[in-house]
Coordinates of C-alpha atoms in Angstrom, one line a residue:
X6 CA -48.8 -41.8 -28.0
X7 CA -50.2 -44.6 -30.3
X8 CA -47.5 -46.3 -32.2
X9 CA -48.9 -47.1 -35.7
X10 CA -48.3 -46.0 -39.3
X11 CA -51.5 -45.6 -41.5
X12 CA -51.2 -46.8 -44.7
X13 CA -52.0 -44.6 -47.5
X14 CA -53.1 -47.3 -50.4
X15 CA -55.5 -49.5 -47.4
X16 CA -55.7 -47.3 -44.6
X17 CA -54.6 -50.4 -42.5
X18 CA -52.8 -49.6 -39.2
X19 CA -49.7 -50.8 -38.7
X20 CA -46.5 -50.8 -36.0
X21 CA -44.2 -47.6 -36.8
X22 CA -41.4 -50.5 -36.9
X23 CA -42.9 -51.6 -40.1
X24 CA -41.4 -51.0 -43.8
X25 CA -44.6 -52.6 -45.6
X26 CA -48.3 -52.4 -44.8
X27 CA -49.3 -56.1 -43.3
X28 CA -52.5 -55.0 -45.2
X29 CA -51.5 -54.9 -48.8
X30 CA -47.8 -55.0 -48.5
X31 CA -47.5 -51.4 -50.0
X32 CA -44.4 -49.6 -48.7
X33 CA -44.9 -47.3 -45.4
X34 CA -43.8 -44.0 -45.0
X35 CA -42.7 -42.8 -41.1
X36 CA -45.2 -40.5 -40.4
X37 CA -45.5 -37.9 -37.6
X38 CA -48.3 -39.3 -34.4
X39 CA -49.9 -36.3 -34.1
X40 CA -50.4 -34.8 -37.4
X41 CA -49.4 -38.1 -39.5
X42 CA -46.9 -35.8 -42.0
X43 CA -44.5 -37.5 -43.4
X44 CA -41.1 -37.7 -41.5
X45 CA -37.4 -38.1 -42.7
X46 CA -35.9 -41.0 -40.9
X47 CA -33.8 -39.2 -39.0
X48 CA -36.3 -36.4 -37.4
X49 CA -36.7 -35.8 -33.9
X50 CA -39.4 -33.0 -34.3
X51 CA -42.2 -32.7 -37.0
X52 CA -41.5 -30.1 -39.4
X53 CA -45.4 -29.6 -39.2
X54 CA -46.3 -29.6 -35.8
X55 CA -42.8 -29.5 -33.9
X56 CA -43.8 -32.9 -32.0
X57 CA -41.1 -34.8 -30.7
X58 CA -40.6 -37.6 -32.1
X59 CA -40.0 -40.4 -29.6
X60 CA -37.5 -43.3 -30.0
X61 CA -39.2 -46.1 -31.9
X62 CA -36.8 -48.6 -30.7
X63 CA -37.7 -48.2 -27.2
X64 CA -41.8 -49.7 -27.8
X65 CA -43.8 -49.8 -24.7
X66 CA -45.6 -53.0 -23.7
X67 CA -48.4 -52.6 -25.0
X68 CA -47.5 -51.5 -28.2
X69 CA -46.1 -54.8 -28.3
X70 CA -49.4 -56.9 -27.5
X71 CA -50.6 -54.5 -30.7
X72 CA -47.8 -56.2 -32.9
X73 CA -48.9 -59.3 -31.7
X74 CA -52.2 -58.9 -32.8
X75 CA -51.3 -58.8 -36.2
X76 CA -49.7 -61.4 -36.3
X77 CA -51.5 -64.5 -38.1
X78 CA -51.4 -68.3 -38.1
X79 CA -52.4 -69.2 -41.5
X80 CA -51.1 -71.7 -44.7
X81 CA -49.2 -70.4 -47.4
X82 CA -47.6 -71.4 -50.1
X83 CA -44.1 -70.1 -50.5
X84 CA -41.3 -70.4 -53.4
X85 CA -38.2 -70.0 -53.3
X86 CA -36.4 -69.2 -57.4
X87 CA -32.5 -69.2 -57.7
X88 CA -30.7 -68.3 -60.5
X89 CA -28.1 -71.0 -61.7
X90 CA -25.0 -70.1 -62.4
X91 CA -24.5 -67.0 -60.0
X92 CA -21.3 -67.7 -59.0
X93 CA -19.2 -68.3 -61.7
X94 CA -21.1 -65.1 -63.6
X95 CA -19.6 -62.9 -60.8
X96 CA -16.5 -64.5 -61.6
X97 CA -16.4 -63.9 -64.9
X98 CA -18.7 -60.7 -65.2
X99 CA -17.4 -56.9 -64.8
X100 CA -19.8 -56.0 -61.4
X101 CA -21.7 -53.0 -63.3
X102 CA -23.0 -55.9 -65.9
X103 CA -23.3 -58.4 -62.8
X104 CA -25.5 -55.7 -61.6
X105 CA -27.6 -55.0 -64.8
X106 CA -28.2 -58.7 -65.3
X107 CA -29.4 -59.2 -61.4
X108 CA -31.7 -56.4 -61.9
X109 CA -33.4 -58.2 -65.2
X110 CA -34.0 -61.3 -63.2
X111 CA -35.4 -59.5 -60.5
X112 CA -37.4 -57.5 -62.8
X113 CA -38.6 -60.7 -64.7
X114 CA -39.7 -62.1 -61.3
X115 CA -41.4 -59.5 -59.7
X116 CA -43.1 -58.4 -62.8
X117 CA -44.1 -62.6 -63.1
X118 CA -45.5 -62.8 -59.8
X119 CA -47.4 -59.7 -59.9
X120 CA -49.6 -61.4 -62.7
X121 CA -50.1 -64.4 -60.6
X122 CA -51.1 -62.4 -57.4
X123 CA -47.8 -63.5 -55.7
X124 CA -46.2 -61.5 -53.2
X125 CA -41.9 -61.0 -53.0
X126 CA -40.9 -61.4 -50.1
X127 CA -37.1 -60.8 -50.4
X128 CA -34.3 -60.3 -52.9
X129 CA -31.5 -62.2 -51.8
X130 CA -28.5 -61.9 -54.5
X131 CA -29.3 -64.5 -57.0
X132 CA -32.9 -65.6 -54.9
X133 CA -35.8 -65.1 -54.6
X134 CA -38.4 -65.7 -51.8
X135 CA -41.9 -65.3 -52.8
X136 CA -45.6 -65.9 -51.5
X137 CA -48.6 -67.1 -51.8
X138 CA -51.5 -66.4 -49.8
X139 CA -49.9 -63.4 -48.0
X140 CA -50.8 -60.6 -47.7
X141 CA -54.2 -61.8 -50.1
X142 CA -55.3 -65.3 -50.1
X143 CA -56.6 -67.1 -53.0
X144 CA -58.4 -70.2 -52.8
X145 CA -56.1 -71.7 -55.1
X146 CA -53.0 -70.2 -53.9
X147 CA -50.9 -73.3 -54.7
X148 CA -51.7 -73.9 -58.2
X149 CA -51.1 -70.2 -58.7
X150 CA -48.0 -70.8 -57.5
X151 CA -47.3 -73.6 -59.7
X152 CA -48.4 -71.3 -63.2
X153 CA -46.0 -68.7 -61.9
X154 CA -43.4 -70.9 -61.8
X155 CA -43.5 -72.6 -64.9
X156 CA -43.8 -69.2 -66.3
X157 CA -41.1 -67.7 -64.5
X158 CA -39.0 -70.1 -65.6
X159 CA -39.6 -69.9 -69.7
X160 CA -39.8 -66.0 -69.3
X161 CA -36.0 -65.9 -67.1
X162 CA -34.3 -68.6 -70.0
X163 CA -36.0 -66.1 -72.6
X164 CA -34.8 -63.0 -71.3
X165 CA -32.9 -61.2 -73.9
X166 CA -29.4 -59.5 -72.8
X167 CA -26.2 -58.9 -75.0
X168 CA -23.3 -58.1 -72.9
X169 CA -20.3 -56.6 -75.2
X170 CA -21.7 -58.0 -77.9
X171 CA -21.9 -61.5 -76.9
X172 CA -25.5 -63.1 -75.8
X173 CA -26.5 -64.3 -72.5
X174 CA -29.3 -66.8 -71.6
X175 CA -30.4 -67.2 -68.4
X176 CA -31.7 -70.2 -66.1
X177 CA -33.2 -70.8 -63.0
X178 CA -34.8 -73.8 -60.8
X179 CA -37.9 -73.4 -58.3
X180 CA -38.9 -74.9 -55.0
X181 CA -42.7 -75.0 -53.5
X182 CA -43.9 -75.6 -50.6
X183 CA -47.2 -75.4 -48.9
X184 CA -48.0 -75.4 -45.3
X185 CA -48.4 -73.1 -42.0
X186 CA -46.3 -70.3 -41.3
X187 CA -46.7 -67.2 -39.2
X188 CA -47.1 -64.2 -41.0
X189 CA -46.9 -60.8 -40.3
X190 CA -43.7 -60.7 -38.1
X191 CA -41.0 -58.1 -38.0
X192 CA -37.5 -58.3 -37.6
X193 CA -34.3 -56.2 -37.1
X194 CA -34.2 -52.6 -36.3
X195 CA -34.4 -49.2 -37.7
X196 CA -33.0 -49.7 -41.3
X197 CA -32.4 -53.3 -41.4
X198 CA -36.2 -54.1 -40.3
X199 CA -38.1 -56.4 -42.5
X200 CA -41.5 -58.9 -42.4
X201 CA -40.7 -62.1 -42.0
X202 CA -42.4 -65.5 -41.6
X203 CA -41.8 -67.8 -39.4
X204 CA -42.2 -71.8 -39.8
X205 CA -40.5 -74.8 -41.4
X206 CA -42.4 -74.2 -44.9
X207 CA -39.9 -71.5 -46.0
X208 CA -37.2 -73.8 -45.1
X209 CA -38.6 -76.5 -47.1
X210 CA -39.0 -74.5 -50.3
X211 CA -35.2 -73.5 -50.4
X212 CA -34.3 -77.0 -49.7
X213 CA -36.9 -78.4 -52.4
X214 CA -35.2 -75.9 -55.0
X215 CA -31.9 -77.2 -54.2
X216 CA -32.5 -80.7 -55.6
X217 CA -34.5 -79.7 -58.4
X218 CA -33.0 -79.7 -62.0
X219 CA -31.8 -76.4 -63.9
X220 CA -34.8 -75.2 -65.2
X221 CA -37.1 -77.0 -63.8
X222 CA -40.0 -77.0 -60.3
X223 CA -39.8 -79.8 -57.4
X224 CA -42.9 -79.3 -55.2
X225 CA -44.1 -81.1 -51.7
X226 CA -46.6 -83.3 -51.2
X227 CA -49.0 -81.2 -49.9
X228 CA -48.5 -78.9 -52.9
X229 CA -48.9 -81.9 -55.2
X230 CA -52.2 -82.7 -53.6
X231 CA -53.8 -79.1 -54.0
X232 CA -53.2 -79.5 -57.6
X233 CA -52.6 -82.8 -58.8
X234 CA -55.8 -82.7 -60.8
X235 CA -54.2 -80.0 -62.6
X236 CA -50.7 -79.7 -63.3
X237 CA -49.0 -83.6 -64.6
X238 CA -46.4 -84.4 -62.1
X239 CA -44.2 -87.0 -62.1
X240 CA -42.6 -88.4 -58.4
X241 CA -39.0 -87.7 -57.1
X242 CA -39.6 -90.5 -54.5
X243 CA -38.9 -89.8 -50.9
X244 CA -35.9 -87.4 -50.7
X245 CA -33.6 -86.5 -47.4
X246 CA -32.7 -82.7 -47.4
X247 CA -30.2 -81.0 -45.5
X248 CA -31.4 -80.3 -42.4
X249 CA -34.5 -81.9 -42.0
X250 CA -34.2 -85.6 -39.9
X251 CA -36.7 -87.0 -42.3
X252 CA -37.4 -88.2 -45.7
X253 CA -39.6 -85.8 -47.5
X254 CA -42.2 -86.6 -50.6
X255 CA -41.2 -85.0 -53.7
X256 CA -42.9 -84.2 -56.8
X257 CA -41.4 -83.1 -60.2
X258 CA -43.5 -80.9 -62.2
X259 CA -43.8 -81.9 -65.6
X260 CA -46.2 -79.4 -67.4
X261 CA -49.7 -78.6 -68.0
X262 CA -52.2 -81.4 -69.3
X263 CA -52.7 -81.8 -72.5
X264 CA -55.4 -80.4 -73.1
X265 CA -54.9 -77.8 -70.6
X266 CA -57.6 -77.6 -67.5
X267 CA -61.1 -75.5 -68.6
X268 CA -62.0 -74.3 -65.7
X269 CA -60.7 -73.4 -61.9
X270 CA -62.9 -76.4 -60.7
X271 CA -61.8 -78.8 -63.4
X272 CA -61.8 -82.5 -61.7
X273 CA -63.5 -85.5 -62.2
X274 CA -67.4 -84.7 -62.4
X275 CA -69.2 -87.4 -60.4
X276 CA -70.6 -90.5 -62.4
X277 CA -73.8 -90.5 -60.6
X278 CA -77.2 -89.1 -61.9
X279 CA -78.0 -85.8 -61.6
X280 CA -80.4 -84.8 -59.0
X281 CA -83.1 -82.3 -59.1
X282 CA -81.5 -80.0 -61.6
X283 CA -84.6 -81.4 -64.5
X284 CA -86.4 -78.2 -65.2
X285 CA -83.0 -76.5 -65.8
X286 CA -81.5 -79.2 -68.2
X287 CA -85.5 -78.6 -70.3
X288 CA -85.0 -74.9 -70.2
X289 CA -81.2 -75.7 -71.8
X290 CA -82.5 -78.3 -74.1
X291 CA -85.5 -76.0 -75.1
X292 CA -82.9 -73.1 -76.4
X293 CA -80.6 -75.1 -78.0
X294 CA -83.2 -76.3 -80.0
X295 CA -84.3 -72.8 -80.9
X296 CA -80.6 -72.5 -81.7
X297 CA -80.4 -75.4 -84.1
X298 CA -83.4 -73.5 -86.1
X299 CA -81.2 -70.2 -86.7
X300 CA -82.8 -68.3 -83.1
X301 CA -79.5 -67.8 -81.1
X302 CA -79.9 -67.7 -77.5
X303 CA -78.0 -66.5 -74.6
X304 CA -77.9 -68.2 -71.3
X305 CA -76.1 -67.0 -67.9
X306 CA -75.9 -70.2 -65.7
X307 CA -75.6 -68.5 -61.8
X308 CA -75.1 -70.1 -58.7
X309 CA -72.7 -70.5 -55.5
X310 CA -69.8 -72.8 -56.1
X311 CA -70.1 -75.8 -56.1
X312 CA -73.9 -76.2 -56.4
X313 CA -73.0 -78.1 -59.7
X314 CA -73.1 -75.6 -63.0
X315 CA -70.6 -77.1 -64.9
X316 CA -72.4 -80.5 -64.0
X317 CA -75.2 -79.3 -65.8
X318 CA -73.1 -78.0 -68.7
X319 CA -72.1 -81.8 -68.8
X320 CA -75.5 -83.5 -69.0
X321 CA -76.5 -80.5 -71.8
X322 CA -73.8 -81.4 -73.7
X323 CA -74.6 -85.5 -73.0
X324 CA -77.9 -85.0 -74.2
X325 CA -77.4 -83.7 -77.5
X326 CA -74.2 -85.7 -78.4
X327 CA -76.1 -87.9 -81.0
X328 CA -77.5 -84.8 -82.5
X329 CA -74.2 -83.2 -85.0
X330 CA -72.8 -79.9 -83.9
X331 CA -69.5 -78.1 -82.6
X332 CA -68.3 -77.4 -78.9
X333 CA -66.3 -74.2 -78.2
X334 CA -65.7 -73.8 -74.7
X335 CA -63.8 -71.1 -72.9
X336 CA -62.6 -70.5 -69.5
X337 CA -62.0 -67.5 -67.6
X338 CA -59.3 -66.9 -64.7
X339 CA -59.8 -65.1 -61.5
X340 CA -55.5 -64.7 -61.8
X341 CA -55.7 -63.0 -65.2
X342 CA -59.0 -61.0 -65.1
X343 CA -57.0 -57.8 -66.3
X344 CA -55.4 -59.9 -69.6
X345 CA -57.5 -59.0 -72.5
X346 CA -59.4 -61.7 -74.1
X347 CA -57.3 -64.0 -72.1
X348 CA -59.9 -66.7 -72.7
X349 CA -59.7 -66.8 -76.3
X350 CA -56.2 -66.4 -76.6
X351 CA -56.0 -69.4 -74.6
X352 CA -58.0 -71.8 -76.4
X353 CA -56.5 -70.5 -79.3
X354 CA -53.6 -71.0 -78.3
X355 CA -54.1 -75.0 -77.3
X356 CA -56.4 -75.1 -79.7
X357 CA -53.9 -76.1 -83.1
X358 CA -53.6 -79.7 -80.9
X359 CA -57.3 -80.0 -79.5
X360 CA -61.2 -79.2 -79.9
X361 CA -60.5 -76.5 -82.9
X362 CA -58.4 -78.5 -85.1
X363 CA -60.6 -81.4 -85.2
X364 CA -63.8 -78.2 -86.0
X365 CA -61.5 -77.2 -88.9
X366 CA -60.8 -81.0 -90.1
X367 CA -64.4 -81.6 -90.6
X368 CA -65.2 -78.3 -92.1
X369 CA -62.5 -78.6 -94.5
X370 CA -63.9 -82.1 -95.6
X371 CA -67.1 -80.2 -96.7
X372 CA -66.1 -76.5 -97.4
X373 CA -62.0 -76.1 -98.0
X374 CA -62.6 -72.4 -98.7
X375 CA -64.4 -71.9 -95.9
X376 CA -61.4 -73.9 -93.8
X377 CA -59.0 -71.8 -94.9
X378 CA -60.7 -69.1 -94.0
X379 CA -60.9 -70.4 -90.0
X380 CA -57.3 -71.0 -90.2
X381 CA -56.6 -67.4 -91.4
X382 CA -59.0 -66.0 -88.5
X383 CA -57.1 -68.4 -86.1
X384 CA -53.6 -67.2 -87.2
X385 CA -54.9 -63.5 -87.1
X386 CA -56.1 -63.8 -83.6
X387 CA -53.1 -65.5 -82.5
X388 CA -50.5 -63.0 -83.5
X389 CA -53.1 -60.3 -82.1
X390 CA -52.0 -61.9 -78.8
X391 CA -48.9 -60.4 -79.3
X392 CA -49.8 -56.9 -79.1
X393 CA -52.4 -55.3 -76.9
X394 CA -55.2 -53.5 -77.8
X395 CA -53.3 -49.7 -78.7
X396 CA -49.7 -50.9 -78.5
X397 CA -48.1 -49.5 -81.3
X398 CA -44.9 -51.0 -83.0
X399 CA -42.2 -49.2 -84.6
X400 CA -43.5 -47.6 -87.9
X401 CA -47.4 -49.1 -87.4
X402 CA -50.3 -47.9 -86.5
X403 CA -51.9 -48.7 -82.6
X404 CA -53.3 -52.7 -83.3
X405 CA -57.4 -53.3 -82.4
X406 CA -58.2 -56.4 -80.1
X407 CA -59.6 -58.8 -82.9
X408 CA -63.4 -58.8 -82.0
X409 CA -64.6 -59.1 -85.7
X410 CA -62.5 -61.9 -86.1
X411 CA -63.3 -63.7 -83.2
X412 CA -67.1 -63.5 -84.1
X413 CA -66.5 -64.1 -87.9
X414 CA -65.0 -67.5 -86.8
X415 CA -67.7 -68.5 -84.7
X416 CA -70.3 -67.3 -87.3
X417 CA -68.3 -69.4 -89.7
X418 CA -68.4 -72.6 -87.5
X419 CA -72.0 -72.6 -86.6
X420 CA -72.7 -71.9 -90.5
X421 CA -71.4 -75.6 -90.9
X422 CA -73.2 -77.1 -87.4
X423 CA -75.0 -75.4 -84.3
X424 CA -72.3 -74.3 -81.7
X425 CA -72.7 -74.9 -78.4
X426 CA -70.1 -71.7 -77.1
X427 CA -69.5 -72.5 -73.0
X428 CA -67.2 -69.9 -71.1
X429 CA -66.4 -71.2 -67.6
X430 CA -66.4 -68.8 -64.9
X431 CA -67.1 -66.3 -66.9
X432 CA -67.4 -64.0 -63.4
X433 CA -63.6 -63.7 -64.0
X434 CA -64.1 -62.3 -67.3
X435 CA -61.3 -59.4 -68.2
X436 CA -63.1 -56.2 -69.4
X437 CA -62.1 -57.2 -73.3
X438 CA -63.9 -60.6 -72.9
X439 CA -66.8 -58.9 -71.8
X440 CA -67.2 -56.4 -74.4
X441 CA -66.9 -59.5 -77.2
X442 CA -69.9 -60.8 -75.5
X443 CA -71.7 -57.8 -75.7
X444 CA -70.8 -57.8 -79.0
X445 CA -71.8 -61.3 -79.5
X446 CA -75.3 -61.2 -78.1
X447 CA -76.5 -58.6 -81.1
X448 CA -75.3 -61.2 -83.6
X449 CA -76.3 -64.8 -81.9
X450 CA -80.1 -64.1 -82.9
X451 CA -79.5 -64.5 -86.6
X452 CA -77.1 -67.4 -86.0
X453 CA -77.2 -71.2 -85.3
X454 CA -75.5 -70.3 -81.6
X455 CA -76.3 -71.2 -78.5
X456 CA -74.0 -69.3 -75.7
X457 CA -74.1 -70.2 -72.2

């Protein structure tokens, strides 16, 4: 008899002790081992087959060097959200609203985290263990786990719930930690079996979320190095937790920078010369110039990462700084490739205090109609944010992702000076961004664009 449940979402194989898959973390049904039907929990024959079921509890050794098997040594980043307060709302709450207001929070998290490619662990009360990097690993696990958390914590103190008429608001503080764990472990029995994993890093995120401020995300040090370059930080100095016999590094975030990162790979560029990348930086240099004369061109920039593309976007954009023009650049995210036109709601977002409002200054200097005009496309755009592409609001009709008015603008703006448009990992690109560009391409020809 093998003991394994097959997942139905991965088809991954897993121990018939396990609740989740270890694949994809989908929930496992108990499943019959010689006709895999599914079983009630408490069936000692398959209603299919009339197997007996055997006593899962009582796991033969080597069904337990299979366990062990799938059981990996790996680093992870895990977080650890409580919701302040708890107590005294259970105090003061009747249980039933107690209960609806746990399940928002949860909701809010779970919901959160999904976004971010996060996995929830466990639901414990008013916590909240999550991870990163299990059962999927990112390459930038940590600083997803950073976004999520400053997210999660403006979307749980913005969570809207009226309790007998009176209003509640919500608040939480996070704790993150990064380091090795072993994942893939199960523990208890029969009902009360769960995956677990095993290591001090859990351990520290709890204990990091205890000292951090209400609302707010205290990370350690090797979390702050992953993304230093990319989230501002400020230092909590080294702090003693309980339980651990040491001091331990502490870091306080602070927020995004200002502006925020353009791209996944967004540190310092090397001050060096660039090497061997000449007939590439002619062939940019040669469209733009056909773009400055009203021929828009379309560039795709494609390599391994790393080999230095948004280098080369630097020394294009170096070598025709003296000549006058405009710089729109976007950036795709590998977190939020199913957000529609995530990238230009993004810039537009940042872009009142940055890049866009210094475009509109100087076009309104020559052309205040035409300024206005920008500002009315921007303020469109922006409140299309609010509502995707077929949501419909009471009494309204469904509400079209802006494409026209994304392309006006940039028709607008390169009207005034060429525009050199840059989107960043554009590999990432949501289905929505993608169909702009398409869209994009047939105009470019007639305009003073160059898009790479």
């Amino acid at each position: 008899m093998e003991f394994e449940l097959i997942c139905g979402r991965c088809n991954h194989r897993n121990h018939t002790s396990s609740r989740f898959c270890v694949g994809c973390g989908a929930p496992l049904e108990r499943q019959c081992p010689k006709c895999l039907k599914p079983l009630p929990a408490s069936a000692n024959y398959c209603a299919s087959c009339g197997a007996k079921i055997e006593d899962e509890t009582n796991v033969p050794p080597s069904a337990l060097a299979d366990i062990q098997e799938t059981l990996e040594r790996r680093q992870m980043t895990v977080m650890f959200c409580d919701l302040r307060e708890s107590t005294r709302m259970s105090e003061e709450l009747d249980p039933e609203d107690l209960r609806r207001v746990l399940g928002l929070y949860q909701d809010c998290c779970a919901e959160v985290i999904k976004k971010f490619g996060g996995y929830v662990s466990r639901y414990m009360g008013d916590g909240v263990l999550i991870l990163f990097g299990y059962p999927s690993a990112h390459d930038d696990d940590a600083y997803r786990a950073v976004r999520a958390g400053i997210e999660l914590i403006r979307e749980i103190s913005s969570l809207p719930i009226e309790l007998s008429g009176t209003s509640l608001r919500l608040a939480s503080r996070i704790g993150i930690a990064t380091g090795l764990v072993i994942a893939g472990d199960v523990i208890g029995k029969q009902d009360s079996q769960e995956q677990a994993i095993v290591g001090k890093t859990p351990n520290l995120a709890s204990r990091l979320q205890s000292i951090a401020d209400t609302n707010s995300i205290v990370v350690n040090e090797t979390t702050y190095r992953l993304v230093k370059n990319r989230i501002r930080f400020e230092s909590a100095g080294p702090t003693r937790l309980e339980g651990l016999n040491i001091a331990v590094k502490a870091y306080r975030v602070v927020g995004l920078p200002d502006p925020p990162p353009k791209s996944a790979d967004d540190f310092d560029l090397p001050s060096a010369s660039m090497v061997d990348r000449d007939t590439e930086l002619a062939h940019l240099t040669r469209l733009w110039g056909q773009a400055q004369r009203g021929n828009g061109r379309v560039v795709l920039v494609l390599g391994e990462a790393g080999i230095g593309k948004s280098r080369l976007i630097q020394e294009l954009r170096s070598s025709i700084e003296e000549v006058p023009h405009h710089v729109l650049e976007l950036c795709c995210s590998s977190y939020l490739a199913n957000s529609s036109l995530h990238p230009v709601f993004e810039y537009f977002r940042e872009g009142a205090k940055s890049d866009l409002s210094e475009i509109v200054e100087t076009i309104a200097d020559k052309d205040a109609e035409k300024a206005t005009r920008i500002r009315s496309l921007v303020a469109t755009v922006s409140a299309a944010e609010m509502v995707g592409s077929g949501t419909r609001a009471p009494g309204s009709s469904p509400v079209e992702l802006p494409f026209d008015n994304v392309i006006e603008l940039i028709v607008l703006v390169s009207e005034d000076q060429p525009l050199l448009l840059v989107l960043e990992d554009f590999h990432w690109a949501d289905p929505s961004t993608r169909q702009l560009i398409e869209m994009l391409v047939d105009q470019v020809p007639l305009e003073r664009v160059l898009v790479v």
